[in-house]
Amino acid sequence: MSPNPPSLAAQDPVELARALVSLLVEQADSAEKGRRATDASIEALRSAGLFQMMFPRRSGGVGHKLITQIETIATLAHGCPGTAWAFGLLAGVTASAASMSPEIKHLVFRTGDELVCSVAGPIGTARPSEGGYTVDGAWGYASGCMHATWALNGVRILDESGQQVDAGFAFLPLSGPDVTIEDTWHMSGLCASGSHTVVARSALVPETLVLRFSQLRAAAGRAPASALEPRDRWPVEPLFPLGVLAPMLGAASAMQDLVQANMPKRPAIGWKYANQAESQTFVGQFGEAALEIDSAWLHVRRAVAAIDETAQTRALNGFEKAQIQADCGYAMRQLRRAGERLMEIAGPGAFALSSPLQRLWRDLSVGTRHTALNTMLSSELYGRALLKQDSNLALLSDIRPSAQPA
């Protein structure tokens, strides 16, 4: 695998992302109509080195903190939330693949430019066959798959009799004859994420490229502390919620910027104000929306600090992971509320197809309703943790304050 060019590695990814926002704005309409990030946007992200920004040092990366990933994705979402959504998942999963064993990296990264998408749910099956496994399944919502080289998808590991003996992930080559992408992404928001369906029909996968959870846990326990990099200490459970929250932070912030720029110029037709900025009602509602976005960022920064700081000194326990999930769910609701409030201020003109506000609002409305970030279920999880009750989240078995690191 080729390392990042030093000139790119030395730059701030957030600043690199900021320089690409205008391009993503220009490409946003084409990306929405094509229901995938445009080739021009992906190539610009690739040329900037942003797909490799989270690679560990052992794979030629810089080893950035998680907060850098969140801020970079949020910045890109100012231009196009759907493209930022696809980018965030591709960059995150590809970096995870780059953190794996040399044997896996040798098979996956032939040129160094490969991208990996993922659907983590164990929807497919992997049956033993000569030299590896035969994988079957259909994985929907595979964001970024149209630009990916591989899909790292969840599977149930079966034995010869068809009984499940484990679960894990399988690397599926998206250029192979037995793995295809079905055009299924027809949505009112986040169209540019290109979250189509990856289908495998009797795909032969080498044993090395099927990762069994039992083997992954055993390998993690054997790794010497001196060999671990910061991302190796990140807990797995909160990474997806934080990753898909990042573009929503950017979408809401972009809406705030547009409304703020328009208020001094937009008349309050029929009312005794020269413009919206003279109305204390509009001004107060704008301030409320800004506070909701600020609140979302505060919760996200608390959650990320637990991973970038606390998890570097000790493993997070179940209660702390439940708090991160609750932070994510609460932040999503704050962003959605802010979006609705900003559209109230912007008025019916904001819903014109020519207005960038309506696209940002639709992207925000769809993205903030992801099941992994359901506000009410996440709040229930936190309440259960505080009351020392059983968990309602499948990924977290013990969420009590006294729970040992999970």
Short mmCIF file of C-alpha atoms in Angstrom, two decimals:
data_model
loop_
_atom_site.label_atom_id
_atom_site.label_comp_id
_atom_site.label_asym_id
_atom_site.label_seq_id
_atom_site.Cartn_x
_atom_site.Cartn_y
_atom_site.Cartn_z
CA MET A 1 0.00 0.00 0.00
CA SER A 2 1.42 3.37 -0.97
CA PRO A 3 1.71 5.91 1.87
CA ASN A 4 0.28 9.42 1.78
CA PRO A 5 2.47 11.97 0.02
CA PRO A 6 4.27 13.94 2.78
CA SER A 7 2.99 17.25 1.42
CA LEU A 8 -0.60 16.07 1.86
CA ALA A 9 -0.05 14.36 5.20
CA ALA A 10 1.36 17.56 6.67
CA GLN A 11 -1.79 19.60 5.89
CA ASP A 12 -4.87 20.04 8.05
CA PRO A 13 -7.69 17.85 6.63
CA VAL A 14 -10.31 20.37 7.75
CA GLU A 15 -8.64 23.11 5.75
CA LEU A 16 -8.32 20.79 2.75
CA ALA A 17 -12.04 20.05 3.05
CA ARG A 18 -12.89 23.74 3.31
CA ALA A 19 -11.10 24.37 0.02
CA LEU A 20 -13.35 21.78 -1.68
CA VAL A 21 -16.71 23.11 -0.45
CA SER A 22 -17.27 25.36 -3.47
CA LEU A 23 -16.70 22.40 -5.82
CA LEU A 24 -19.16 20.25 -3.89
CA VAL A 25 -21.73 23.07 -4.08
CA GLU A 26 -21.26 23.19 -7.86
CA GLN A 27 -21.61 19.41 -8.11
CA ALA A 28 -24.53 19.05 -5.67
CA ASP A 29 -27.33 19.24 -8.24
CA SER A 30 -25.67 16.67 -10.52
CA ALA A 31 -24.95 14.42 -7.54
CA GLU A 32 -28.58 14.53 -6.44
CA LYS A 33 -29.91 13.79 -9.93
CA GLY A 34 -27.38 10.99 -10.44
CA ARG A 35 -28.06 9.59 -6.94
CA ARG A 36 -24.33 9.29 -6.25
CA ALA A 37 -21.40 11.56 -5.56
CA THR A 38 -20.00 12.86 -8.83
CA ASP A 39 -16.74 11.54 -10.23
CA ALA A 40 -15.34 15.08 -10.10
CA SER A 41 -16.03 15.32 -6.36
CA ILE A 42 -14.56 11.90 -5.60
CA GLU A 43 -11.46 12.64 -7.65
CA ALA A 44 -10.97 15.97 -5.86
CA LEU A 45 -11.27 14.23 -2.48
CA ARG A 46 -8.82 11.59 -3.62
CA SER A 47 -6.33 14.14 -4.96
CA ALA A 48 -6.46 16.01 -1.66
CA GLY A 49 -5.50 12.81 0.16
CA LEU A 50 -8.62 12.95 2.33
CA PHE A 51 -9.59 9.31 1.84
CA GLN A 52 -6.36 8.34 3.59
CA MET A 53 -6.54 10.97 6.33
CA MET A 54 -7.46 8.44 9.04
CA PHE A 55 -4.96 5.75 8.06
CA PRO A 56 -2.73 4.59 10.93
CA ARG A 57 0.96 5.42 10.80
CA ARG A 58 1.84 1.78 10.16
CA SER A 59 0.00 2.06 6.84
CA GLY A 60 1.51 5.38 5.78
CA GLY A 61 -1.06 7.60 7.48
CA VAL A 62 -0.85 10.41 10.01
CA GLY A 63 -2.97 8.90 12.78
CA HIS A 64 -5.40 11.80 13.18
CA LYS A 65 -7.81 11.95 16.11
CA LEU A 66 -11.48 11.08 15.66
CA ILE A 67 -12.49 14.73 16.11
CA THR A 68 -10.52 15.56 12.95
CA GLN A 69 -12.59 13.04 11.00
CA ILE A 70 -15.85 14.47 12.38
CA GLU A 71 -14.88 18.09 11.63
CA THR A 72 -13.64 17.22 8.13
CA ILE A 73 -16.87 15.43 7.17
CA ALA A 74 -18.98 18.24 8.66
CA THR A 75 -17.01 20.80 6.65
CA LEU A 76 -17.57 18.90 3.39
CA ALA A 77 -21.28 18.71 4.17
CA HIS A 78 -21.50 22.49 3.82
CA GLY A 79 -21.16 21.80 0.11
CA CYS A 80 -23.15 18.56 -0.24
CA PRO A 81 -24.31 16.46 2.74
CA GLY A 82 -24.93 13.38 0.57
CA THR A 83 -21.41 13.43 -0.82
CA ALA A 84 -20.03 14.04 2.68
CA TRP A 85 -22.08 11.09 4.00
CA ALA A 86 -20.61 8.76 1.36
CA PHE A 87 -17.13 10.16 1.88
CA GLY A 88 -17.29 9.72 5.66
CA LEU A 89 -18.25 6.06 5.44
CA LEU A 90 -15.75 5.31 2.67
CA ALA A 91 -12.90 7.06 4.49
CA GLY A 92 -13.76 5.45 7.83
CA VAL A 93 -14.12 1.89 6.56
CA THR A 94 -11.09 2.15 4.27
CA ALA A 95 -9.00 3.33 7.23
CA SER A 96 -10.27 0.38 9.26
CA ALA A 97 -9.17 -1.98 6.48
CA ALA A 98 -5.79 -0.24 6.40
CA SER A 99 -5.46 -0.98 10.13
CA MET A 100 -5.77 -4.74 9.64
CA SER A 101 -3.12 -7.42 9.30
CA PRO A 102 -0.46 -7.29 6.56
CA GLU A 103 -2.03 -10.37 4.94
CA ILE A 104 -5.38 -8.62 4.54
CA LYS A 105 -3.86 -5.34 3.39
CA HIS A 106 -1.82 -7.17 0.75
CA LEU A 107 -5.00 -8.59 -0.77
CA VAL A 108 -7.18 -5.49 -0.45
CA PHE A 109 -4.78 -2.66 -1.31
CA ARG A 110 -3.21 -3.60 -4.63
CA THR A 111 -2.70 0.00 -5.84
CA GLY A 112 -3.16 2.00 -2.64
CA ASP A 113 -6.15 3.86 -4.10
CA GLU A 114 -8.79 1.27 -3.18
CA LEU A 115 -11.90 2.37 -1.30
CA VAL A 116 -14.01 0.14 0.95
CA CYS A 117 -17.71 0.58 1.74
CA SER A 118 -19.60 -1.44 4.33
CA VAL A 119 -22.97 -2.61 5.60
CA ALA A 120 -22.26 -4.02 9.04
CA GLY A 121 -25.49 -5.90 9.69
CA PRO A 122 -25.00 -9.72 9.43
CA ILE A 123 -27.46 -9.98 6.56
CA GLY A 124 -25.49 -12.39 4.39
CA THR A 125 -24.13 -15.88 4.95
CA ALA A 126 -20.67 -17.38 4.58
CA ARG A 127 -20.45 -21.16 4.09
CA PRO A 128 -17.17 -23.09 4.10
CA SER A 129 -15.90 -24.00 0.64
CA GLU A 130 -12.59 -24.99 -0.90
CA GLY A 131 -10.02 -22.31 -0.08
CA GLY A 132 -12.39 -20.11 1.87
CA TYR A 133 -16.11 -19.34 1.96
CA THR A 134 -19.06 -19.01 -0.37
CA VAL A 135 -20.88 -15.76 0.45
CA ASP A 136 -24.47 -14.91 -0.41
CA GLY A 137 -26.61 -11.93 0.54
CA ALA A 138 -28.10 -8.56 -0.36
CA TRP A 139 -26.98 -5.57 1.70
CA GLY A 140 -29.02 -2.40 1.27
CA TYR A 141 -27.98 1.16 2.12
CA ALA A 142 -24.37 0.59 1.03
CA SER A 143 -23.39 4.27 1.01
CA GLY A 144 -20.56 5.09 -1.36
CA CYS A 145 -20.67 1.69 -3.06
CA MET A 146 -20.67 3.23 -6.54
CA HIS A 147 -17.12 4.47 -5.93
CA ALA A 148 -15.85 1.57 -3.82
CA THR A 149 -13.50 -1.23 -4.81
CA TRP A 150 -14.55 -3.53 -1.99
CA ALA A 151 -17.54 -4.01 0.29
CA LEU A 152 -16.84 -5.16 3.85
CA ASN A 153 -20.22 -6.60 4.75
CA GLY A 154 -21.68 -8.40 7.74
CA VAL A 155 -22.22 -12.16 7.48
CA ARG A 156 -23.36 -15.09 9.58
CA ILE A 157 -20.70 -17.81 9.54
CA LEU A 158 -22.27 -21.22 8.92
CA ASP A 159 -20.83 -24.72 9.21
CA GLU A 160 -21.19 -27.50 6.63
CA SER A 161 -24.64 -28.35 7.93
CA GLY A 162 -25.89 -24.77 7.64
CA GLN A 163 -25.85 -23.99 11.35
CA GLN A 164 -24.54 -20.63 12.47
CA VAL A 165 -21.27 -20.96 14.40
CA ASP A 166 -20.03 -17.36 14.36
CA ALA A 167 -20.55 -13.95 12.76
CA GLY A 168 -18.24 -11.46 11.17
CA PHE A 169 -17.40 -9.59 7.97
CA ALA A 170 -16.47 -10.59 4.43
CA PHE A 171 -14.50 -8.53 1.91
CA LEU A 172 -16.40 -8.65 -1.39
CA PRO A 173 -14.74 -7.39 -4.61
CA LEU A 174 -17.21 -5.07 -6.34
CA SER A 175 -15.66 -5.75 -9.72
CA GLY A 176 -16.20 -9.51 -9.55
CA PRO A 177 -18.86 -11.38 -11.58
CA ASP A 178 -20.51 -12.76 -8.45
CA VAL A 179 -20.91 -9.38 -6.71
CA THR A 180 -23.11 -6.68 -8.21
CA ILE A 181 -24.70 -3.37 -7.23
CA GLU A 182 -28.46 -3.07 -7.64
CA ASP A 183 -29.93 0.39 -8.29
CA THR A 184 -32.25 0.76 -5.28
CA TRP A 185 -31.48 4.22 -3.84
CA HIS A 186 -34.55 6.35 -4.65
CA MET A 187 -34.95 8.79 -1.78
CA SER A 188 -36.11 12.35 -1.13
CA GLY A 189 -32.90 13.22 0.72
CA LEU A 190 -29.22 12.24 0.84
CA CYS A 191 -29.57 11.19 -2.79
CA ALA A 192 -25.88 11.87 -3.44
CA SER A 193 -24.82 9.23 -0.91
CA GLY A 194 -25.45 6.55 -3.54
CA SER A 195 -26.62 4.08 -0.91
CA HIS A 196 -27.59 1.29 -3.29
CA THR A 197 -27.69 -2.47 -2.62
CA VAL A 198 -24.67 -4.79 -2.83
CA VAL A 199 -25.63 -8.34 -3.88
CA ALA A 200 -23.41 -11.44 -3.66
CA ARG A 201 -24.46 -14.68 -5.33
CA SER A 202 -22.21 -17.64 -4.49
CA ALA A 203 -19.19 -15.35 -4.31
CA LEU A 204 -15.99 -17.21 -3.44
CA VAL A 205 -14.02 -15.33 -0.78
CA PRO A 206 -10.56 -16.43 0.47
CA GLU A 207 -10.46 -17.44 4.11
CA THR A 208 -8.12 -14.53 4.88
CA LEU A 209 -10.80 -12.06 3.77
CA VAL A 210 -13.52 -13.42 6.04
CA LEU A 211 -13.15 -11.93 9.51
CA ARG A 212 -14.74 -13.98 12.29
CA PHE A 213 -15.70 -12.10 15.45
CA SER A 214 -14.27 -14.84 17.65
CA GLN A 215 -10.90 -14.53 15.92
CA LEU A 216 -10.97 -10.72 16.01
CA ARG A 217 -11.58 -10.70 19.76
CA ALA A 218 -8.78 -13.19 20.35
CA ALA A 219 -6.36 -11.19 18.18
CA ALA A 220 -7.23 -7.96 20.01
CA GLY A 221 -6.43 -9.57 23.32
CA ARG A 222 -3.01 -10.70 22.11
CA ALA A 223 -1.87 -7.34 20.70
CA PRO A 224 0.87 -5.77 22.86
CA ALA A 225 0.03 -2.30 24.17
CA SER A 226 3.25 -0.91 22.72
CA ALA A 227 2.11 -1.82 19.20
CA LEU A 228 -1.26 -0.06 19.45
CA GLU A 229 -1.96 3.28 17.82
CA PRO A 230 -4.74 5.62 19.09
CA ARG A 231 -7.36 4.35 16.62
CA ASP A 232 -6.69 0.78 17.79
CA ARG A 233 -8.13 1.81 21.17
CA TRP A 234 -11.34 3.26 19.75
CA PRO A 235 -14.43 1.34 20.91
CA VAL A 236 -16.32 -0.07 17.94
CA GLU A 237 -19.91 0.59 19.06
CA PRO A 238 -20.01 4.43 18.89
CA LEU A 239 -18.09 4.88 15.63
CA PHE A 240 -20.99 4.46 13.20
CA PRO A 241 -23.41 6.82 15.02
CA LEU A 242 -20.72 9.49 15.23
CA GLY A 243 -19.73 8.97 11.61
CA VAL A 244 -23.22 9.54 10.19
CA LEU A 245 -23.88 12.39 12.61
CA ALA A 246 -20.95 14.37 11.17
CA PRO A 247 -22.55 15.29 7.80
CA MET A 248 -25.73 16.32 9.59
CA LEU A 249 -23.75 18.79 11.70
CA GLY A 250 -22.46 20.32 8.48
CA ALA A 251 -25.89 20.36 6.81
CA ALA A 252 -27.48 22.26 9.70
CA SER A 253 -24.56 24.68 9.92
CA ALA A 254 -24.79 25.36 6.18
CA MET A 255 -28.49 26.15 6.58
CA GLN A 256 -27.66 28.53 9.42
CA ASP A 257 -25.11 30.34 7.24
CA LEU A 258 -27.57 30.78 4.36
CA VAL A 259 -30.40 32.04 6.56
CA GLN A 260 -28.08 34.41 8.41
CA ALA A 261 -26.87 35.90 5.11
CA ASN A 262 -30.45 36.34 3.83
CA MET A 263 -32.16 37.81 6.91
CA PRO A 264 -30.90 41.42 6.46
CA LYS A 265 -32.00 41.29 2.80
CA ARG A 266 -35.27 39.36 3.01
CA PRO A 267 -38.43 41.47 3.49
CA ALA A 268 -41.09 40.50 6.02
CA ILE A 269 -43.93 40.96 3.57
CA GLY A 270 -47.09 42.38 5.15
CA TRP A 271 -45.36 43.24 8.43
CA LYS A 272 -43.90 46.53 9.65
CA TYR A 273 -40.27 45.52 9.28
CA ALA A 274 -37.90 46.49 6.49
CA ASN A 275 -36.35 43.04 6.66
CA GLN A 276 -36.33 39.89 8.80
CA ALA A 277 -33.32 41.03 10.81
CA GLU A 278 -35.41 43.89 12.27
CA SER A 279 -38.00 41.48 13.72
CA GLN A 280 -37.19 40.30 17.23
CA THR A 281 -39.35 37.24 16.59
CA PHE A 282 -37.22 36.19 13.63
CA VAL A 283 -34.02 37.16 15.45
CA GLY A 284 -35.03 35.15 18.53
CA GLN A 285 -35.93 32.10 16.45
CA PHE A 286 -32.61 32.35 14.62
CA GLY A 287 -30.78 32.51 17.94
CA GLU A 288 -32.71 29.44 19.12
CA ALA A 289 -31.69 27.51 16.00
CA ALA A 290 -28.05 28.52 16.46
CA LEU A 291 -28.15 27.32 20.07
CA GLU A 292 -29.60 23.98 18.99
CA ILE A 293 -26.74 23.51 16.54
CA ASP A 294 -24.25 24.61 19.21
CA SER A 295 -25.82 22.11 21.62
CA ALA A 296 -25.43 19.31 19.09
CA TRP A 297 -21.75 20.14 18.66
CA LEU A 298 -21.24 20.21 22.44
CA HIS A 299 -22.72 16.74 22.82
CA VAL A 300 -20.66 15.43 19.92
CA ARG A 301 -17.46 16.90 21.32
CA ARG A 302 -18.15 15.29 24.71
CA ALA A 303 -18.73 11.95 23.01
CA VAL A 304 -15.62 12.20 20.86
CA ALA A 305 -13.48 13.29 23.82
CA ALA A 306 -14.34 10.02 25.55
CA ILE A 307 -12.80 8.21 22.56
CA ASP A 308 -9.88 10.51 21.78
CA GLU A 309 -8.88 11.00 25.42
CA THR A 310 -10.43 8.62 27.97
CA ALA A 311 -10.24 5.51 25.75
CA GLN A 312 -6.51 6.14 25.24
CA THR A 313 -5.85 5.49 28.93
CA ARG A 314 -8.42 2.74 29.64
CA ALA A 315 -11.24 0.86 27.96
CA LEU A 316 -14.62 2.58 28.10
CA ASN A 317 -17.27 0.76 30.09
CA GLY A 318 -20.83 0.06 28.98
CA PHE A 319 -22.27 3.06 30.79
CA GLU A 320 -19.87 5.43 29.02
CA LYS A 321 -20.73 3.90 25.66
CA ALA A 322 -24.44 4.31 26.44
CA GLN A 323 -23.81 7.97 27.20
CA ILE A 324 -22.09 8.40 23.82
CA GLN A 325 -25.08 6.81 22.08
CA ALA A 326 -27.42 9.14 23.98
CA ASP A 327 -25.28 12.15 23.07
CA CYS A 328 -25.56 11.18 19.39
CA GLY A 329 -29.32 10.64 19.50
CA TYR A 330 -29.92 13.92 21.34
CA ALA A 331 -27.65 15.83 18.95
CA MET A 332 -29.60 14.50 15.98
CA ARG A 333 -32.88 15.80 17.39
CA GLN A 334 -31.33 19.22 18.07
CA LEU A 335 -30.11 19.44 14.48
CA ARG A 336 -33.48 18.41 13.05
CA ARG A 337 -35.25 21.00 15.23
CA ALA A 338 -32.80 23.66 14.12
CA GLY A 339 -33.43 22.76 10.49
CA GLU A 340 -37.20 23.11 10.91
CA ARG A 341 -36.78 26.44 12.71
CA LEU A 342 -34.49 27.80 10.00
CA MET A 343 -36.95 26.83 7.26
CA GLU A 344 -39.72 28.65 9.18
CA ILE A 345 -37.59 31.79 9.06
CA ALA A 346 -36.64 31.31 5.40
CA GLY A 347 -40.27 30.95 4.38
CA PRO A 348 -41.89 29.28 1.35
CA GLY A 349 -39.24 30.55 -1.06
CA ALA A 350 -36.76 28.22 0.62
CA PHE A 351 -38.74 25.26 -0.74
CA ALA A 352 -38.21 26.28 -4.35
CA LEU A 353 -36.19 23.66 -6.20
CA SER A 354 -33.69 26.37 -7.11
CA SER A 355 -32.97 27.04 -3.42
CA PRO A 356 -30.04 25.18 -1.83
CA LEU A 357 -31.91 25.37 1.49
CA GLN A 358 -34.53 22.82 0.44
CA ARG A 359 -31.85 20.30 -0.55
CA LEU A 360 -29.97 20.77 2.73
CA TRP A 361 -33.26 20.46 4.64
CA ARG A 362 -34.22 17.24 2.83
CA ASP A 363 -30.76 15.78 3.42
CA LEU A 364 -30.98 16.73 7.09
CA SER A 365 -34.51 15.36 7.43
CA VAL A 366 -33.53 11.96 6.02
CA GLY A 367 -30.12 11.62 7.67
CA THR A 368 -31.28 12.55 11.17
CA ARG A 369 -33.84 9.75 11.09
CA HIS A 370 -31.31 6.93 10.80
CA THR A 371 -32.31 4.13 13.17
CA ALA A 372 -28.83 4.04 14.68
CA LEU A 373 -29.46 7.56 15.99
CA ASN A 374 -33.09 7.32 17.07
CA THR A 375 -33.44 9.98 19.76
CA MET A 376 -36.12 8.31 21.85
CA LEU A 377 -34.46 4.89 21.88
CA SER A 378 -31.10 6.49 22.68
CA SER A 379 -32.63 8.50 25.51
CA GLU A 380 -34.27 5.35 26.85
CA LEU A 381 -30.87 3.65 26.77
CA TYR A 382 -29.34 6.44 28.85
CA GLY A 383 -32.24 6.38 31.29
CA ARG A 384 -31.87 2.63 31.66
CA ALA A 385 -28.15 3.06 32.30
CA LEU A 386 -28.74 5.67 35.00
CA LEU A 387 -31.43 3.52 36.64
CA LYS A 388 -29.23 0.41 36.44
CA GLN A 389 -31.68 -1.41 34.20
CA ASP A 390 -30.99 -3.80 31.34
CA SER A 391 -29.82 -2.44 28.01
CA ASN A 392 -32.19 -1.99 25.08
CA LEU A 393 -29.29 -1.82 22.57
CA ALA A 394 -28.10 -5.09 21.03
CA LEU A 395 -24.48 -3.93 20.81
CA LEU A 396 -24.25 -3.13 24.53
CA SER A 397 -24.99 -5.90 26.99
CA ASP A 398 -24.20 -4.18 30.31
CA ILE A 399 -24.77 -0.43 30.68
CA ARG A 400 -24.87 0.03 34.43
CA PRO A 401 -22.59 2.70 35.98
CA SER A 402 -20.60 -0.03 37.69
CA ALA A 403 -20.16 -2.04 34.49
CA GLN A 404 -16.67 -3.20 33.71
CA PRO A 405 -15.05 -2.12 30.43
CA ALA A 406 -16.89 -3.72 27.53
#
